[in-house]
Amino acid sequence: MCGRSAPCAALLLLGAQLAAAVEIYTSQVLEAVNGTDVRLKCTFSSFAPVGDALTVTWNFRPRDGGPEQFVFYYHVDPFSPMSGRFKDRVVWDGNPERYDASIMLWKLQFDDNGTYTCQVKNPPDVDGLIGEIRLSVVHTARFSEMHFLALAIGSACALMVMVVIAVVLVQHFRKKRWAESAHKVVEMKPKEEERLNGEKKVSVYLEDTD
């Protein structure tokens, strides 16, 4: 058992700090098309219940270097930047009750390329790693495996729909031809009976004249 020695006290303190660390979850790598809007997703888990002490800080490090820039801050209410490249371009899109600290970035530009950091503090959980998202702004989106999978599934569904339509049409035309044939037979029967009756009348007349 651990007593009151200095090493044991340090170990217990370290364990308490690790237990009280906020864990951050992000997509880490993100690609978006120039001129569009993008959601920078950041979720977290915390040992302590979420309350009014929760703070969320978003910062930005340009890919081509330069000082870190403020992006967004949340504490009870959202606080957007009053100046700089992100003024009027970033809004709060999170929900603390759902452990969501995400933001929306509007009208992407090529100089938005870089690393976005999401830091969450929920006292007494104030330690933990900072979440990072490396954003790449491109001219057009590249096809990923998910895009190919979606295209393949869509094509298969379209093919199945076409097959079903073809089967329905074939059955419809078969029923239509059968109905027309049956109608012709029904029409021919009275004419055939009329012809036979006419022949009988002629035969009877000839017999009478004999």
PDB file of C-alpha atoms in Angstrom:
ATOM      1  CA  MET A   1       0.000   0.000   0.000  1.00  0.00           C
ATOM      2  CA  CYS A   2       1.051   3.576  -0.614  1.00  0.00           C
ATOM      3  CA  GLY A   3       1.708   5.638   2.489  1.00  0.00           C
ATOM      4  CA  ARG A   4       2.287   9.337   2.955  1.00  0.00           C
ATOM      5  CA  SER A   5       5.751   9.416   1.406  1.00  0.00           C
ATOM      6  CA  ALA A   6       6.613  12.076  -1.173  1.00  0.00           C
ATOM      7  CA  PRO A   7       6.724   9.641  -4.146  1.00  0.00           C
ATOM      8  CA  CYS A   8       3.316   8.241  -3.266  1.00  0.00           C
ATOM      9  CA  ALA A   9       1.831  11.719  -2.895  1.00  0.00           C
ATOM     10  CA  ALA A  10       3.239  12.716  -6.279  1.00  0.00           C
ATOM     11  CA  LEU A  11       1.830   9.536  -7.834  1.00  0.00           C
ATOM     12  CA  LEU A  12      -1.611  10.194  -6.358  1.00  0.00           C
ATOM     13  CA  LEU A  13      -1.507  13.793  -7.599  1.00  0.00           C
ATOM     14  CA  LEU A  14      -0.540  12.636 -11.087  1.00  0.00           C
ATOM     15  CA  GLY A  15      -3.397  10.115 -11.084  1.00  0.00           C
ATOM     16  CA  ALA A  16      -5.853  12.808 -10.038  1.00  0.00           C
ATOM     17  CA  GLN A  17      -4.621  15.091 -12.839  1.00  0.00           C
ATOM     18  CA  LEU A  18      -4.957  12.344 -15.437  1.00  0.00           C
ATOM     19  CA  ALA A  19      -8.478  11.526 -14.216  1.00  0.00           C
ATOM     20  CA  ALA A  20      -9.415  15.198 -14.485  1.00  0.00           C
ATOM     21  CA  ALA A  21      -8.120  15.670 -18.029  1.00  0.00           C
ATOM     22  CA  VAL A  22     -10.475  16.767 -20.799  1.00  0.00           C
ATOM     23  CA  GLU A  23     -10.258  14.538 -23.885  1.00  0.00           C
ATOM     24  CA  ILE A  24     -10.702  16.224 -27.279  1.00  0.00           C
ATOM     25  CA  TYR A  25     -11.899  14.531 -30.483  1.00  0.00           C
ATOM     26  CA  THR A  26     -11.523  16.123 -33.943  1.00  0.00           C
ATOM     27  CA  SER A  27     -11.345  14.978 -37.558  1.00  0.00           C
ATOM     28  CA  GLN A  28      -7.604  15.902 -37.554  1.00  0.00           C
ATOM     29  CA  VAL A  29      -7.538  16.249 -41.358  1.00  0.00           C
ATOM     30  CA  LEU A  30     -10.190  18.083 -43.383  1.00  0.00           C
ATOM     31  CA  GLU A  31     -10.529  19.169 -47.014  1.00  0.00           C
ATOM     32  CA  ALA A  32     -13.012  21.762 -48.276  1.00  0.00           C
ATOM     33  CA  VAL A  33     -13.645  23.679 -51.502  1.00  0.00           C
ATOM     34  CA  ASN A  34     -12.763  27.353 -51.816  1.00  0.00           C
ATOM     35  CA  GLY A  35     -15.770  29.638 -51.329  1.00  0.00           C
ATOM     36  CA  THR A  36     -17.844  27.095 -49.407  1.00  0.00           C
ATOM     37  CA  ASP A  37     -18.665  26.819 -45.707  1.00  0.00           C
ATOM     38  CA  VAL A  38     -17.141  24.166 -43.461  1.00  0.00           C
ATOM     39  CA  ARG A  39     -17.905  22.827 -40.002  1.00  0.00           C
ATOM     40  CA  LEU A  40     -14.877  22.411 -37.774  1.00  0.00           C
ATOM     41  CA  LYS A  41     -16.034  19.583 -35.539  1.00  0.00           C
ATOM     42  CA  CYS A  42     -14.701  19.324 -32.008  1.00  0.00           C
ATOM     43  CA  THR A  43     -16.238  17.110 -29.342  1.00  0.00           C
ATOM     44  CA  PHE A  44     -14.948  16.341 -25.874  1.00  0.00           C
ATOM     45  CA  SER A  45     -15.393  14.203 -22.780  1.00  0.00           C
ATOM     46  CA  SER A  46     -14.965  15.406 -19.229  1.00  0.00           C
ATOM     47  CA  PHE A  47     -14.933  13.812 -15.796  1.00  0.00           C
ATOM     48  CA  ALA A  48     -16.803  16.795 -14.355  1.00  0.00           C
ATOM     49  CA  PRO A  49     -20.353  17.800 -15.322  1.00  0.00           C
ATOM     50  CA  VAL A  50     -20.581  20.615 -17.831  1.00  0.00           C
ATOM     51  CA  GLY A  51     -21.475  23.943 -16.247  1.00  0.00           C
ATOM     52  CA  ASP A  52     -21.069  27.690 -16.650  1.00  0.00           C
ATOM     53  CA  ALA A  53     -17.333  27.380 -16.032  1.00  0.00           C
ATOM     54  CA  LEU A  54     -16.813  25.659 -19.395  1.00  0.00           C
ATOM     55  CA  THR A  55     -14.611  27.537 -21.860  1.00  0.00           C
ATOM     56  CA  VAL A  56     -13.773  26.773 -25.481  1.00  0.00           C
ATOM     57  CA  THR A  57     -10.936  28.468 -27.344  1.00  0.00           C
ATOM     58  CA  TRP A  58     -10.251  28.149 -31.075  1.00  0.00           C
ATOM     59  CA  ASN A  59      -6.985  29.394 -32.607  1.00  0.00           C
ATOM     60  CA  PHE A  60      -5.353  29.195 -36.034  1.00  0.00           C
ATOM     61  CA  ARG A  61      -1.792  28.600 -37.236  1.00  0.00           C
ATOM     62  CA  PRO A  62      -1.268  29.459 -40.943  1.00  0.00           C
ATOM     63  CA  ARG A  63       0.322  26.766 -43.069  1.00  0.00           C
ATOM     64  CA  ASP A  64       2.872  29.191 -44.493  1.00  0.00           C
ATOM     65  CA  GLY A  65       3.948  30.241 -41.016  1.00  0.00           C
ATOM     66  CA  GLY A  66       3.304  33.281 -38.910  1.00  0.00           C
ATOM     67  CA  PRO A  67       1.879  33.981 -35.457  1.00  0.00           C
ATOM     68  CA  GLU A  68      -1.088  32.099 -34.024  1.00  0.00           C
ATOM     69  CA  GLN A  69      -4.380  33.910 -34.573  1.00  0.00           C
ATOM     70  CA  PHE A  70      -7.561  34.027 -32.490  1.00  0.00           C
ATOM     71  CA  VAL A  71     -10.595  32.410 -34.129  1.00  0.00           C
ATOM     72  CA  PHE A  72     -13.338  31.999 -31.537  1.00  0.00           C
ATOM     73  CA  TYR A  73     -14.084  31.886 -27.801  1.00  0.00           C
ATOM     74  CA  TYR A  74     -17.019  30.476 -25.856  1.00  0.00           C
ATOM     75  CA  HIS A  75     -17.876  31.005 -22.189  1.00  0.00           C
ATOM     76  CA  VAL A  76     -21.605  30.868 -21.420  1.00  0.00           C
ATOM     77  CA  ASP A  77     -22.053  32.917 -24.615  1.00  0.00           C
ATOM     78  CA  PRO A  78     -20.140  32.805 -27.919  1.00  0.00           C
ATOM     79  CA  PHE A  79     -17.583  35.535 -28.653  1.00  0.00           C
ATOM     80  CA  SER A  80     -16.630  36.042 -32.298  1.00  0.00           C
ATOM     81  CA  PRO A  81     -13.527  37.991 -33.369  1.00  0.00           C
ATOM     82  CA  MET A  82     -14.049  41.722 -33.791  1.00  0.00           C
ATOM     83  CA  SER A  83     -11.253  42.071 -36.362  1.00  0.00           C
ATOM     84  CA  GLY A  84      -8.887  40.025 -38.472  1.00  0.00           C
ATOM     85  CA  ARG A  85      -9.416  37.438 -41.179  1.00  0.00           C
ATOM     86  CA  PHE A  86     -12.185  35.619 -39.284  1.00  0.00           C
ATOM     87  CA  LYS A  87     -14.365  38.646 -38.545  1.00  0.00           C
ATOM     88  CA  ASP A  88     -17.999  37.926 -39.563  1.00  0.00           C
ATOM     89  CA  ARG A  89     -16.933  34.516 -40.891  1.00  0.00           C
ATOM     90  CA  VAL A  90     -17.132  32.226 -37.860  1.00  0.00           C
ATOM     91  CA  VAL A  91     -20.148  31.240 -35.748  1.00  0.00           C
ATOM     92  CA  TRP A  92     -20.758  28.895 -32.850  1.00  0.00           C
ATOM     93  CA  ASP A  93     -22.197  25.526 -33.902  1.00  0.00           C
ATOM     94  CA  GLY A  94     -21.673  23.557 -30.708  1.00  0.00           C
ATOM     95  CA  ASN A  95     -23.805  22.324 -27.839  1.00  0.00           C
ATOM     96  CA  PRO A  96     -22.088  22.013 -24.431  1.00  0.00           C
ATOM     97  CA  GLU A  97     -24.848  19.752 -23.119  1.00  0.00           C
ATOM     98  CA  ARG A  98     -23.881  17.294 -25.840  1.00  0.00           C
ATOM     99  CA  TYR A  99     -20.158  17.859 -25.313  1.00  0.00           C
ATOM    100  CA  ASP A 100     -19.893  19.560 -28.691  1.00  0.00           C
ATOM    101  CA  ALA A 101     -17.572  22.568 -29.160  1.00  0.00           C
ATOM    102  CA  SER A 102     -17.767  22.867 -32.954  1.00  0.00           C
ATOM    103  CA  ILE A 103     -17.783  26.052 -35.029  1.00  0.00           C
ATOM    104  CA  MET A 104     -18.768  26.974 -38.597  1.00  0.00           C
ATOM    105  CA  LEU A 105     -16.355  28.808 -40.882  1.00  0.00           C
ATOM    106  CA  TRP A 106     -17.957  30.659 -43.787  1.00  0.00           C
ATOM    107  CA  LYS A 107     -16.685  31.552 -47.260  1.00  0.00           C
ATOM    108  CA  LEU A 108     -13.421  29.658 -47.241  1.00  0.00           C
ATOM    109  CA  GLN A 109     -10.351  31.282 -48.747  1.00  0.00           C
ATOM    110  CA  PHE A 110      -7.059  29.754 -49.785  1.00  0.00           C
ATOM    111  CA  ASP A 111      -5.232  31.589 -47.018  1.00  0.00           C
ATOM    112  CA  ASP A 112      -7.431  29.684 -44.530  1.00  0.00           C
ATOM    113  CA  ASN A 113      -5.117  26.728 -45.079  1.00  0.00           C
ATOM    114  CA  GLY A 114      -3.517  25.750 -41.807  1.00  0.00           C
ATOM    115  CA  THR A 115      -4.080  24.134 -38.424  1.00  0.00           C
ATOM    116  CA  TYR A 116      -7.076  24.979 -36.236  1.00  0.00           C
ATOM    117  CA  THR A 117      -6.810  24.142 -32.540  1.00  0.00           C
ATOM    118  CA  CYS A 118      -9.700  23.463 -30.181  1.00  0.00           C
ATOM    119  CA  GLN A 119      -9.056  23.747 -26.448  1.00  0.00           C
ATOM    120  CA  VAL A 120     -11.752  22.914 -23.897  1.00  0.00           C
ATOM    121  CA  LYS A 121     -11.576  23.552 -20.152  1.00  0.00           C
ATOM    122  CA  ASN A 122     -14.275  22.329 -17.810  1.00  0.00           C
ATOM    123  CA  PRO A 123     -13.106  23.018 -14.239  1.00  0.00           C
ATOM    124  CA  PRO A 124     -11.908  21.115 -12.386  1.00  0.00           C
ATOM    125  CA  ASP A 125     -10.964  19.385 -15.678  1.00  0.00           C
ATOM    126  CA  VAL A 126      -8.534  21.936 -17.078  1.00  0.00           C
ATOM    127  CA  ASP A 127      -5.759  19.748 -18.472  1.00  0.00           C
ATOM    128  CA  GLY A 128      -5.622  17.590 -21.549  1.00  0.00           C
ATOM    129  CA  LEU A 129      -4.395  17.610 -25.112  1.00  0.00           C
ATOM    130  CA  ILE A 130      -5.505  20.320 -27.534  1.00  0.00           C
ATOM    131  CA  GLY A 131      -7.477  19.084 -30.522  1.00  0.00           C
ATOM    132  CA  GLU A 132      -6.127  19.921 -33.990  1.00  0.00           C
ATOM    133  CA  ILE A 133      -7.668  20.064 -37.464  1.00  0.00           C
ATOM    134  CA  ARG A 134      -5.402  20.489 -40.501  1.00  0.00           C
ATOM    135  CA  LEU A 135      -7.587  22.210 -43.078  1.00  0.00           C
ATOM    136  CA  SER A 136      -6.786  22.163 -46.790  1.00  0.00           C
ATOM    137  CA  VAL A 137      -8.738  24.548 -49.030  1.00  0.00           C
ATOM    138  CA  VAL A 138      -8.840  23.256 -52.625  1.00  0.00           C
ATOM    139  CA  HIS A 139     -10.310  24.280 -55.986  1.00  0.00           C
ATOM    140  CA  THR A 140     -12.448  21.147 -56.308  1.00  0.00           C
ATOM    141  CA  ALA A 141     -13.057  18.223 -54.008  1.00  0.00           C
ATOM    142  CA  ARG A 142     -11.157  15.033 -54.771  1.00  0.00           C
ATOM    143  CA  PHE A 143     -13.037  11.769 -55.057  1.00  0.00           C
ATOM    144  CA  SER A 144     -12.477   9.689 -51.957  1.00  0.00           C
ATOM    145  CA  GLU A 145     -13.317   6.061 -51.320  1.00  0.00           C
ATOM    146  CA  MET A 146     -16.590   7.152 -49.766  1.00  0.00           C
ATOM    147  CA  HIS A 147     -17.479   9.069 -52.932  1.00  0.00           C
ATOM    148  CA  PHE A 148     -16.744   5.999 -55.067  1.00  0.00           C
ATOM    149  CA  LEU A 149     -18.779   3.827 -52.713  1.00  0.00           C
ATOM    150  CA  ALA A 150     -21.696   6.262 -52.829  1.00  0.00           C
ATOM    151  CA  LEU A 151     -21.470   6.373 -56.643  1.00  0.00           C
ATOM    152  CA  ALA A 152     -21.420   2.573 -56.867  1.00  0.00           C
ATOM    153  CA  ILE A 153     -24.400   2.232 -54.534  1.00  0.00           C
ATOM    154  CA  GLY A 154     -26.303   4.907 -56.446  1.00  0.00           C
ATOM    155  CA  SER A 155     -25.591   3.215 -59.779  1.00  0.00           C
ATOM    156  CA  ALA A 156     -26.703  -0.172 -58.437  1.00  0.00           C
ATOM    157  CA  CYS A 157     -29.931   1.335 -57.107  1.00  0.00           C
ATOM    158  CA  ALA A 158     -30.598   3.057 -60.434  1.00  0.00           C
ATOM    159  CA  LEU A 159     -29.996  -0.221 -62.286  1.00  0.00           C
ATOM    160  CA  MET A 160     -32.409  -2.072 -60.007  1.00  0.00           C
ATOM    161  CA  VAL A 161     -35.060   0.582 -60.548  1.00  0.00           C
ATOM    162  CA  MET A 162     -34.623   0.288 -64.330  1.00  0.00           C
ATOM    163  CA  VAL A 163     -34.937  -3.506 -64.160  1.00  0.00           C
ATOM    164  CA  VAL A 164     -38.113  -3.255 -62.087  1.00  0.00           C
ATOM    165  CA  ILE A 165     -39.590  -0.722 -64.526  1.00  0.00           C
ATOM    166  CA  ALA A 166     -38.696  -2.968 -67.483  1.00  0.00           C
ATOM    167  CA  VAL A 167     -40.357  -6.008 -65.856  1.00  0.00           C
ATOM    168  CA  VAL A 168     -43.496  -4.000 -65.073  1.00  0.00           C
ATOM    169  CA  LEU A 169     -43.678  -2.689 -68.645  1.00  0.00           C
ATOM    170  CA  VAL A 170     -43.242  -6.183 -70.118  1.00  0.00           C
ATOM    171  CA  GLN A 171     -46.000  -7.565 -67.907  1.00  0.00           C
ATOM    172  CA  HIS A 172     -48.213  -4.618 -68.797  1.00  0.00           C
ATOM    173  CA  PHE A 173     -47.807  -5.123 -72.556  1.00  0.00           C
ATOM    174  CA  ARG A 174     -48.345  -8.873 -72.203  1.00  0.00           C
ATOM    175  CA  LYS A 175     -51.608  -8.296 -70.340  1.00  0.00           C
ATOM    176  CA  LYS A 176     -52.641  -5.706 -72.925  1.00  0.00           C
ATOM    177  CA  ARG A 177     -51.986  -8.097 -75.831  1.00  0.00           C
ATOM    178  CA  TRP A 178     -53.823 -10.902 -74.036  1.00  0.00           C
ATOM    179  CA  ALA A 179     -56.783  -8.621 -73.433  1.00  0.00           C
ATOM    180  CA  GLU A 180     -56.837  -7.553 -77.100  1.00  0.00           C
ATOM    181  CA  SER A 181     -56.692 -11.184 -78.231  1.00  0.00           C
ATOM    182  CA  ALA A 182     -59.505 -12.141 -75.890  1.00  0.00           C
ATOM    183  CA  HIS A 183     -61.575  -9.202 -77.154  1.00  0.00           C
ATOM    184  CA  LYS A 184     -61.049 -10.306 -80.786  1.00  0.00           C
ATOM    185  CA  VAL A 185     -62.167 -13.833 -79.923  1.00  0.00           C
ATOM    186  CA  VAL A 186     -65.278 -12.487 -78.252  1.00  0.00           C
ATOM    187  CA  GLU A 187     -66.041 -10.357 -81.327  1.00  0.00           C
ATOM    188  CA  MET A 188     -65.470 -13.252 -83.725  1.00  0.00           C
ATOM    189  CA  LYS A 189     -67.885 -15.617 -81.980  1.00  0.00           C
ATOM    190  CA  PRO A 190     -71.088 -13.659 -82.844  1.00  0.00           C
ATOM    191  CA  LYS A 191     -69.894 -13.239 -86.448  1.00  0.00           C
ATOM    192  CA  GLU A 192     -69.120 -16.938 -86.748  1.00  0.00           C
ATOM    193  CA  GLU A 193     -72.516 -17.846 -85.294  1.00  0.00           C
ATOM    194  CA  GLU A 194     -74.183 -15.408 -87.673  1.00  0.00           C
ATOM    195  CA  ARG A 195     -72.369 -16.987 -90.629  1.00  0.00           C
ATOM    196  CA  LEU A 196     -73.369 -20.500 -89.559  1.00  0.00           C
ATOM    197  CA  ASN A 197     -76.974 -19.417 -89.094  1.00  0.00           C
ATOM    198  CA  GLY A 198     -76.934 -17.913 -92.564  1.00  0.00           C
ATOM    199  CA  GLU A 199     -75.645 -21.168 -94.064  1.00  0.00           C
ATOM    200  CA  LYS A 200     -78.341 -23.122 -92.243  1.00  0.00           C
ATOM    201  CA  LYS A 201     -81.049 -20.837 -93.602  1.00  0.00           C
ATOM    202  CA  VAL A 202     -79.767 -21.258 -97.171  1.00  0.00           C
ATOM    203  CA  SER A 203     -79.646 -25.008 -96.753  1.00  0.00           C
ATOM    204  CA  VAL A 204     -83.204 -25.115 -95.435  1.00  0.00           C
ATOM    205  CA  TYR A 205     -84.410 -22.934 -98.296  1.00  0.00           C
ATOM    206  CA  LEU A 206     -82.788 -25.178-100.875  1.00  0.00           C
ATOM    207  CA  GLU A 207     -84.362 -28.236 -99.313  1.00  0.00           C
ATOM    208  CA  ASP A 208     -87.750 -26.583 -99.369  1.00  0.00           C
ATOM    209  CA  THR A 209     -87.461 -25.669-103.031  1.00  0.00           C
ATOM    210  CA  ASP A 210     -86.619 -29.252-103.897  1.00  0.00           C
TER     211      ASP A 210
END
